[in-house]
Short mmCIF file of C-alpha atoms and ligand atoms in Angstrom, two decimals:
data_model
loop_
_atom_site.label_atom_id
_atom_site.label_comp_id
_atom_site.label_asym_id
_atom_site.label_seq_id
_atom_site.Cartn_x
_atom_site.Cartn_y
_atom_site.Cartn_z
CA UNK E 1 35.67 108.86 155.45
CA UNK E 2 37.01 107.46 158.89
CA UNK E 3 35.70 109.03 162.02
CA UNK E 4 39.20 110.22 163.50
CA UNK E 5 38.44 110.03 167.61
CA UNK E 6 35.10 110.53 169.43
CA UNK E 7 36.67 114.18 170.48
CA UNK E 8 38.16 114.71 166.89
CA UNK E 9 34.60 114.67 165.53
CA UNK E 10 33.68 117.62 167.96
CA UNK E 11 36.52 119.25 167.70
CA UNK E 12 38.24 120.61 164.53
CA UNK E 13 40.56 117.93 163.09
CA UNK E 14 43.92 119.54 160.91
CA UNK E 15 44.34 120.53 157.58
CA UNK E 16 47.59 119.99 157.54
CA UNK E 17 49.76 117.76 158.80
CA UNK E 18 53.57 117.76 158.83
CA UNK E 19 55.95 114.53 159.31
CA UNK E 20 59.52 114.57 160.42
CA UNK E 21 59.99 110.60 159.87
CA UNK E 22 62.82 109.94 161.62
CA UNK E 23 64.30 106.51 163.29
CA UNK E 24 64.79 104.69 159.64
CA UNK E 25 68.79 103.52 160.99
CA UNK E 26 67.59 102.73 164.65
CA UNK E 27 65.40 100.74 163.20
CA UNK E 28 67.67 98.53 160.46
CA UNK E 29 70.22 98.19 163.77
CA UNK E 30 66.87 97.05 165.97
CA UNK E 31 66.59 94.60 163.51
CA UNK E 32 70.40 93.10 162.60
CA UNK E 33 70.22 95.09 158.71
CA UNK E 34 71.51 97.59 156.80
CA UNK E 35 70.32 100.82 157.25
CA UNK E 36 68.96 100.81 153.85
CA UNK E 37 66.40 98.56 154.81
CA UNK E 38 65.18 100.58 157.30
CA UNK E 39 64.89 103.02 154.74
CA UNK E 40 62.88 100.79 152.80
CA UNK E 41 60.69 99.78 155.21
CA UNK E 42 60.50 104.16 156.04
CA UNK E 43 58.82 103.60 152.21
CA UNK E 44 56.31 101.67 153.29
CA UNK E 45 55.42 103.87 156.54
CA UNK E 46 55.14 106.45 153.58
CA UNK E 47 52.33 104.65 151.81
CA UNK E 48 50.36 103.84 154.94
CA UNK E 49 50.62 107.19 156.08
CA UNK E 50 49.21 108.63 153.13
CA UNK E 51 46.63 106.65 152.81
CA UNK E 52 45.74 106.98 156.54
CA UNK E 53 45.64 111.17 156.38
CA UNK E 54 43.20 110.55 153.08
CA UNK E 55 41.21 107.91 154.80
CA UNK E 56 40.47 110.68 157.61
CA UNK E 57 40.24 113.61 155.49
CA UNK E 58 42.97 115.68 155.61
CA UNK E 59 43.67 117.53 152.85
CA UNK E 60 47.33 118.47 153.39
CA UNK E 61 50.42 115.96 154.21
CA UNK E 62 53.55 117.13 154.01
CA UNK E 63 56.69 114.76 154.52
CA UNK E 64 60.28 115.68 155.32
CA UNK E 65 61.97 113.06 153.17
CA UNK E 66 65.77 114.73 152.95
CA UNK E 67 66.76 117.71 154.20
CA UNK E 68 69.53 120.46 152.47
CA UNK E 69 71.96 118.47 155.81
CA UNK E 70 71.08 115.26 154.46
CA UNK E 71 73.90 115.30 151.70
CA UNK E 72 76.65 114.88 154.50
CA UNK E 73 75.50 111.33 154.68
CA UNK E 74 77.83 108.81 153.19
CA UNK E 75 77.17 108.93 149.53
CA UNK E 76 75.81 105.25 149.49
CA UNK E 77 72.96 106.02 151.73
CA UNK E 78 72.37 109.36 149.83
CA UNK E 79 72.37 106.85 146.29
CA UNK E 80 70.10 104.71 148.00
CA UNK E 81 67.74 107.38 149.30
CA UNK E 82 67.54 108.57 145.72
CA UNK E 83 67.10 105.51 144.23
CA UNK E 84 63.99 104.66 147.28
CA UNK E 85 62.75 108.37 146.20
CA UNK E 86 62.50 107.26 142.55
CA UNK E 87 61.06 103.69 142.69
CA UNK E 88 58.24 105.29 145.09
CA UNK E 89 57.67 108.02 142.29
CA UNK E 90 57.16 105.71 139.71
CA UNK E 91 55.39 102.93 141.64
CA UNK E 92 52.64 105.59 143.17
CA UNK E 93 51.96 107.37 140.10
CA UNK E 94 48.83 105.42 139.28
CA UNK E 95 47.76 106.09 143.00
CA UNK E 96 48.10 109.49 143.12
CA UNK E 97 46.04 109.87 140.13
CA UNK E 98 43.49 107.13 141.17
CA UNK E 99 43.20 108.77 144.30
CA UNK E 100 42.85 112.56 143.03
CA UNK E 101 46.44 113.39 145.06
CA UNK E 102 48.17 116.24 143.66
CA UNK E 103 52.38 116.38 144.48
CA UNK E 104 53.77 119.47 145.91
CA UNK E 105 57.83 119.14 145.93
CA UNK E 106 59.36 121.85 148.21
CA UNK E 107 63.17 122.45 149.15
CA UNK E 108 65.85 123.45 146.09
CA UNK E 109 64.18 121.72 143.67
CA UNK E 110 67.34 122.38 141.09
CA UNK E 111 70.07 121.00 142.85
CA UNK E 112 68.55 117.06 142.94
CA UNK E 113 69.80 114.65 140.52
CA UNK E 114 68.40 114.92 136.86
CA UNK E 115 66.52 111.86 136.69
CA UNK E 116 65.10 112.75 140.00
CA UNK E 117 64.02 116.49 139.00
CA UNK E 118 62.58 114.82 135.78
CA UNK E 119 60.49 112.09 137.72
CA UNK E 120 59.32 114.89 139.77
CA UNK E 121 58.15 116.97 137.56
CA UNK E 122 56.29 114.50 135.80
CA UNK E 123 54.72 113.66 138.45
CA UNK E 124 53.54 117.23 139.94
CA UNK E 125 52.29 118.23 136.17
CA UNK E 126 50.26 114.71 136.11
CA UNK E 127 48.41 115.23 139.53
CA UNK E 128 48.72 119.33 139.64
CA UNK E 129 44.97 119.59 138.11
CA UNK E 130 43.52 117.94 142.10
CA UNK E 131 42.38 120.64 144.37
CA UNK E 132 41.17 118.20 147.40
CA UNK E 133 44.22 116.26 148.66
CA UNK E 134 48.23 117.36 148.77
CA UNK E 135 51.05 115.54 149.37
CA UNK E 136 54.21 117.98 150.36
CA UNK E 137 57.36 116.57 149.79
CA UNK E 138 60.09 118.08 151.48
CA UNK E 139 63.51 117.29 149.80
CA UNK E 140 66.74 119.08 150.02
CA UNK E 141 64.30 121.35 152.20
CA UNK E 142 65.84 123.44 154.78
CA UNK E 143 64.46 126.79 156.39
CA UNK E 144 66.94 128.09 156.69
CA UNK E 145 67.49 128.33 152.71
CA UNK E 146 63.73 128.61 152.21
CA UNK E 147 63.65 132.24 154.16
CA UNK E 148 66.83 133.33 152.11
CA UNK E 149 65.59 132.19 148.87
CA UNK E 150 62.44 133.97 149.95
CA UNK E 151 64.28 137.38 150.90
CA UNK E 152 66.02 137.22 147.61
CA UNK E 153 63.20 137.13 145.73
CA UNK E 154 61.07 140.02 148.11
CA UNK E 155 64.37 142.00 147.42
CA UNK E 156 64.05 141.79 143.95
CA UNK E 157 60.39 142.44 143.65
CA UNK E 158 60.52 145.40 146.08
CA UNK E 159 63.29 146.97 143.77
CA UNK E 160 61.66 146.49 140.74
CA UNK E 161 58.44 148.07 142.01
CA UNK E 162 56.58 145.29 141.98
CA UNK E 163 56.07 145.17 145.41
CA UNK E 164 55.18 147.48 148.45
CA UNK E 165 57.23 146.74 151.54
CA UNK E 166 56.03 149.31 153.66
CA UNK E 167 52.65 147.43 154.44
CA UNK E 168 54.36 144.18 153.78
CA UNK E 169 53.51 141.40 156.24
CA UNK E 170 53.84 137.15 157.00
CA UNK E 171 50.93 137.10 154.63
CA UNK E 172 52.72 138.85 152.14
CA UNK E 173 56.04 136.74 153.32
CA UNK E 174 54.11 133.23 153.05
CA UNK E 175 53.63 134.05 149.24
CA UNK E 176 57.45 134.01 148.80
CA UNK E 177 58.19 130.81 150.90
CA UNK E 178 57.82 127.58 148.77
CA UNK E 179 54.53 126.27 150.72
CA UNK E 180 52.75 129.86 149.41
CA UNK E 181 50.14 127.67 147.63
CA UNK E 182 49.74 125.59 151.68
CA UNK E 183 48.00 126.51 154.61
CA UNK E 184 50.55 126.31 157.88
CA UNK E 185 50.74 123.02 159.20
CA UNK E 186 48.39 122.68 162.34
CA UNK E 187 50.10 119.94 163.52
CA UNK E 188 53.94 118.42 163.39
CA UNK E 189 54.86 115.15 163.89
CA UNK E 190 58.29 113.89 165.10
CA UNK E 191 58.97 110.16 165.40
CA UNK E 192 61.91 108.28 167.27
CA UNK E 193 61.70 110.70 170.04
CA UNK E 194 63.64 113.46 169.72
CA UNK E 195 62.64 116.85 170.44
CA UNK E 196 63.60 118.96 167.68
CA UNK E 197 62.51 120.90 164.73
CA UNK E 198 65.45 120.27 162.62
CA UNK E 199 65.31 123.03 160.08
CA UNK E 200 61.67 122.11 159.12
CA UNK E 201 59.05 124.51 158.50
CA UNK E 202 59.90 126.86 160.89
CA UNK E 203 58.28 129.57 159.97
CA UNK E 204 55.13 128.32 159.01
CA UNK E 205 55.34 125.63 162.44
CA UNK E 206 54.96 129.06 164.34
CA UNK E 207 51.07 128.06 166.14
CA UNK E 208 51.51 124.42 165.09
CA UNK E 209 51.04 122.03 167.90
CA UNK E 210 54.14 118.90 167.88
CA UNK E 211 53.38 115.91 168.66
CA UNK E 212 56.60 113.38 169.74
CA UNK E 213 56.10 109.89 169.57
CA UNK E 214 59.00 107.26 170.42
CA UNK E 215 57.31 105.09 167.84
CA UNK E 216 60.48 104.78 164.90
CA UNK E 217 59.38 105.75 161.24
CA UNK E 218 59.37 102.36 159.80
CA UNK E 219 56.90 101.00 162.64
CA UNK E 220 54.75 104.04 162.34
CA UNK E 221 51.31 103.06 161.26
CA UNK E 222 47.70 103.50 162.30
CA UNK E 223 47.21 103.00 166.12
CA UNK E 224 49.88 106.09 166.31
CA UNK E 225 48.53 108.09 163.53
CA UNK E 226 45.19 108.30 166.10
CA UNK E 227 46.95 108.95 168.69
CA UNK E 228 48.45 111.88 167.01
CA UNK E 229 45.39 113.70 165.85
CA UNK E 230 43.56 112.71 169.37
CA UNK E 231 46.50 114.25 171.22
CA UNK E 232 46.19 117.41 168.43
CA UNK E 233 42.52 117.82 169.15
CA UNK E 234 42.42 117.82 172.44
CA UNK E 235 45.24 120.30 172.67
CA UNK E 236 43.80 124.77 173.06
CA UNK E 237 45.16 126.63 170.26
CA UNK E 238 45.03 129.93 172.20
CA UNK E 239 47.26 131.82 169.20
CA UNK E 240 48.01 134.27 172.04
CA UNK E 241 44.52 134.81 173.89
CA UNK E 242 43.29 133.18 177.09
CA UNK E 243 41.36 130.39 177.78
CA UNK E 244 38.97 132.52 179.25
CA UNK E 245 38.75 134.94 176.08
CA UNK E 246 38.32 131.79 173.67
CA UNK E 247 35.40 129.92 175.82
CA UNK E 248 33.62 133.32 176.54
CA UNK E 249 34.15 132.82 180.41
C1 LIG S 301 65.48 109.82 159.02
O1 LIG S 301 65.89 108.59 159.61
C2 LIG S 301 64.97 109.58 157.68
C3 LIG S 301 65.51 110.12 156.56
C4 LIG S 301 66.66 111.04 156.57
C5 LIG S 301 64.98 109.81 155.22
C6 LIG S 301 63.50 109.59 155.14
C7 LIG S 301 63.26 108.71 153.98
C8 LIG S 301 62.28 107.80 153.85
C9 LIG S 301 61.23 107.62 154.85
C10 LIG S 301 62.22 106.88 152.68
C11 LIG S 301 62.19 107.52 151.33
C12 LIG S 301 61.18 108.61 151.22
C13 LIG S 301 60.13 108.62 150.36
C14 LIG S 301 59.22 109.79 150.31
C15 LIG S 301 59.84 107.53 149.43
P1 LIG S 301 67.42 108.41 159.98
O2 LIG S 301 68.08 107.74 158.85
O3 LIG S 301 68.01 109.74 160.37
O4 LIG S 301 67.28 107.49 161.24
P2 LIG S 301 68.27 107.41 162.50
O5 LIG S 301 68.24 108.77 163.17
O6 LIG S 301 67.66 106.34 163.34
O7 LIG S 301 69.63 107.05 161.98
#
């Protein structure tokens, strides 16, 4: 395993780390091509970036790879996404299982495209036995939907009797949300910039520290991967308390 930063290996390193990979179309117009391309290329930033949070030892990825707003795109790019989504799927199989990665899909798993739900599934069941590495993909993921569909289903179980909500609490609420099986990510990366959450684990983003790098998706690699987790360690997670309470001062 890689040594992450002189201060990472003093400090606690996170479990789980959450991508918004953004900047795939500034990057194909950077570069004269069609924005599929930088899609493509957004595939390859994929790989490396897996590899790169397995290489340092962190057990959880998750990565925000189309979101429930992402179908407003012109049905091309959404085709082409799809198609990216699928070719990845089947290429990485092998990988995941040589490299003991199980697949976590999260977002409304039942409204993607048949041969996509299929490839999916295929691929969670063939990697869902490996306990030490995950790789959360978020696709048609919102939030927003994620805390209804939760609410729905606490409804339901509260009228039925099989559950209690007079004691009932954001422990008892993570169960319900489709990263139940997850810890919270610690830490949330944003690339191309912008400062924004876009409907991505919001609940569960509530102590995570973000990290905004201008770097696009496409370009994103190891130099800023470090920089990420160097900027995450050296930040106080205070959850509430002083500095003073936490050092004992
Ligand atoms: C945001 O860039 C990126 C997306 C909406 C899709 C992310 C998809 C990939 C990285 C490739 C396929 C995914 C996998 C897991 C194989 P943007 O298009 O919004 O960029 P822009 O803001 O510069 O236009």
């Amino acid at each position: 395993m890689k040594s992450l930063t002189n201060q990472a290996d003093k400090t606690q390193a996170p479990k789980h780390v959450a991508i918004i990979m953004d900047g795939n179309g500034r990057w194909a117009k950077a570069h004269n091509l069609p924005r599929i391309e930088g899609h493509r290329q957004g595939t390859e930033a994929v790989k490396r970036t897996l590899k790169l949070a397995q290489d340092h030892g962190i057990p959880f990825i998750t990565l925000y790879a189309f979101s429930v707003e992402n179908w407003n795109r012109p049905k091309d790019e959404v085709d082409a996404l799809m198609d990216l989504l699928d070719k990845f799927l089947a290429d990485q199989l092998k990988e995941l299982i040589k490299r003991e990665i199980r697949l976590r899909v999260i977002g409304r798993f039942e409204e993607l495209p048949a041969h996509i739900q299929e490839r999916l599934q295929k691929t969670e069941q063939a990697t869902a036995h490996f306990t030490k590495y995950t790789l959360g993909l978020a696709l048609n993921y919102g939030s927003r939907t994620e805390i209804i569909d939760a609410l729905r289903a606490v409804t339901k179980a509260s009228k039925s009797g099989d559950l209690n909500i007079d004691n009932f609490d954001y422990n008892d609420l993570r169960r319900y949300l489709q990263t139940g099986d997850m810890p919270d990510p610690d830490l949330i990366i944003r690339t191309s910039g912008e400062s924004r959450l876009s409907n991505f684990l919001l609940l569960q983003s509530a102590y995570a520290e973000i990290h905004i790098t201008s770097v696009l998706w496409p370009d994103f690699g190891e130099a800023e991967f470090k920089i990420a987790i160097k900027d995450y360690v050296e930040r106080e997670r205070r959850y509430g308390k002083t500095s003073c309470q936490l050092h004992n001062t």
